[in-house]
Tab-separated table of C-alpha atoms in Angstrom:
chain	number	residue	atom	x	y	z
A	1	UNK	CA	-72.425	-45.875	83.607
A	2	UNK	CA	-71.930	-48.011	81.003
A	3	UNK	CA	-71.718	-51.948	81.053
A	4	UNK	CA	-71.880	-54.748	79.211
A	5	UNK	CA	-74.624	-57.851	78.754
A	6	UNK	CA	-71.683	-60.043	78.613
A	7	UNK	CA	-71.172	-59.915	82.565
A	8	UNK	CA	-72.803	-62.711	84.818
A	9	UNK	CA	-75.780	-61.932	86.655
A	10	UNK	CA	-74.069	-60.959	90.051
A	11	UNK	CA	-71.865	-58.923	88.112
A	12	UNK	CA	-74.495	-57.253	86.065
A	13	UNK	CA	-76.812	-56.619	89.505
A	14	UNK	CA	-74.054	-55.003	90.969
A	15	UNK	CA	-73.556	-52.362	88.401
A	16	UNK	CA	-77.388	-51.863	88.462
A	17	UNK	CA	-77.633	-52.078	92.339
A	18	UNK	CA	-74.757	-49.195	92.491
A	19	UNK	CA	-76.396	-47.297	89.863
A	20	UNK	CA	-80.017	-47.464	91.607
A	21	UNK	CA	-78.556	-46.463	94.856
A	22	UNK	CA	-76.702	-43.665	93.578
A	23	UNK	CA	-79.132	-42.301	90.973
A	24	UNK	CA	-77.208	-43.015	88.082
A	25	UNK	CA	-78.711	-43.884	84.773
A	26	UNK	CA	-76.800	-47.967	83.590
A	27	UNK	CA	-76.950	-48.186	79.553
A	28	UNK	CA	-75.714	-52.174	78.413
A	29	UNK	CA	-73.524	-52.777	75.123
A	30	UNK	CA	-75.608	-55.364	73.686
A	31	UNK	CA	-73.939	-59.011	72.523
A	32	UNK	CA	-74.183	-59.499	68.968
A	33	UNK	CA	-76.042	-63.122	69.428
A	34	UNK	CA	-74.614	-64.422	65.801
A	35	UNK	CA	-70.698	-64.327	66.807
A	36	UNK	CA	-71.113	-63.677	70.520
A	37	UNK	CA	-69.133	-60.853	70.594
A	38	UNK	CA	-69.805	-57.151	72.266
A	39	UNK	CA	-72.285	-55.269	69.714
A	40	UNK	CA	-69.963	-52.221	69.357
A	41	UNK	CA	-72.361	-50.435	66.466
A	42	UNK	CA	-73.802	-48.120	68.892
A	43	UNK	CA	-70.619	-47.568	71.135
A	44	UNK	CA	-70.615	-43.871	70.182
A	45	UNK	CA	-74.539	-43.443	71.130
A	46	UNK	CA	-73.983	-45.103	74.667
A	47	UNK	CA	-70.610	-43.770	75.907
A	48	UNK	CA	-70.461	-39.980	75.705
A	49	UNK	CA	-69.505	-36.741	77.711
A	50	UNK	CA	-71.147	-37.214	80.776
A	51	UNK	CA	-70.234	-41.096	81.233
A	52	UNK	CA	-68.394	-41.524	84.031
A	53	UNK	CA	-67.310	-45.288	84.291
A	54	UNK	CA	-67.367	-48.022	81.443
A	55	UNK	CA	-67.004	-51.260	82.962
A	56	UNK	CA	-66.271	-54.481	79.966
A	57	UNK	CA	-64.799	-57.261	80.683
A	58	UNK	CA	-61.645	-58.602	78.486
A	59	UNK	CA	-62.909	-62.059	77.602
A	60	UNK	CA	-65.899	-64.117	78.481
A	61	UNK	CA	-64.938	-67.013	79.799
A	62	UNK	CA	-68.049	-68.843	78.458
A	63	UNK	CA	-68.035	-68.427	75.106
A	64	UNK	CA	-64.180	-67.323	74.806
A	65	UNK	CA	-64.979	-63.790	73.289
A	66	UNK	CA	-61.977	-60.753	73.692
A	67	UNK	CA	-62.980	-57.744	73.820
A	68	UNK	CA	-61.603	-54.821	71.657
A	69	UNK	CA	-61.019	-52.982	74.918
A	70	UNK	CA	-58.950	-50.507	72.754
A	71	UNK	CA	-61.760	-49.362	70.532
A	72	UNK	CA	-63.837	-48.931	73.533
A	73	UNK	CA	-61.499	-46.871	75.050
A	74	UNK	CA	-61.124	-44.944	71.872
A	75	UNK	CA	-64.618	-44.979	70.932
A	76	UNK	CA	-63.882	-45.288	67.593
A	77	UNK	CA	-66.395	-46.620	64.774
């Protein structure tokens, strides 16, 4: 399971609760804290053959961020 840092809280603990109660490891695509963006440098390293469910969310609607869902899906550098 991935997910990302960019989530609230409630969001966030959710993921983790589900992935606690089912044994599943949670990695976290990091926000890049200079333009508050998903950090997508490592995209390849957390989201591989056994990763069942990837869970971003389009835009934050905090800091007004979109997320290149597409490359994500892709997993392209």
């Amino acid at each position: 399971m991935v997910v990302t840092e960019m989530y609230h809280r409630s969001n966030v603990d959710s993921w983790a609760t589900a992935a606690n109660d089912t044994n599943t490891k949670i990695r976290f695509i990091s926000v890049d804290k200079e333009r508050l963006t998903l950090d997508l440098i490592l995209l390849d390293n957390l989201i591989d053959e056994n990763t069942k469910l990837v869970a971003v969310t389009l835009a934050s609607n905090v800091v007004g961020a979109i997320t290149d869902v597409e490359r994500i899906a892709k997993r392209e550098k």
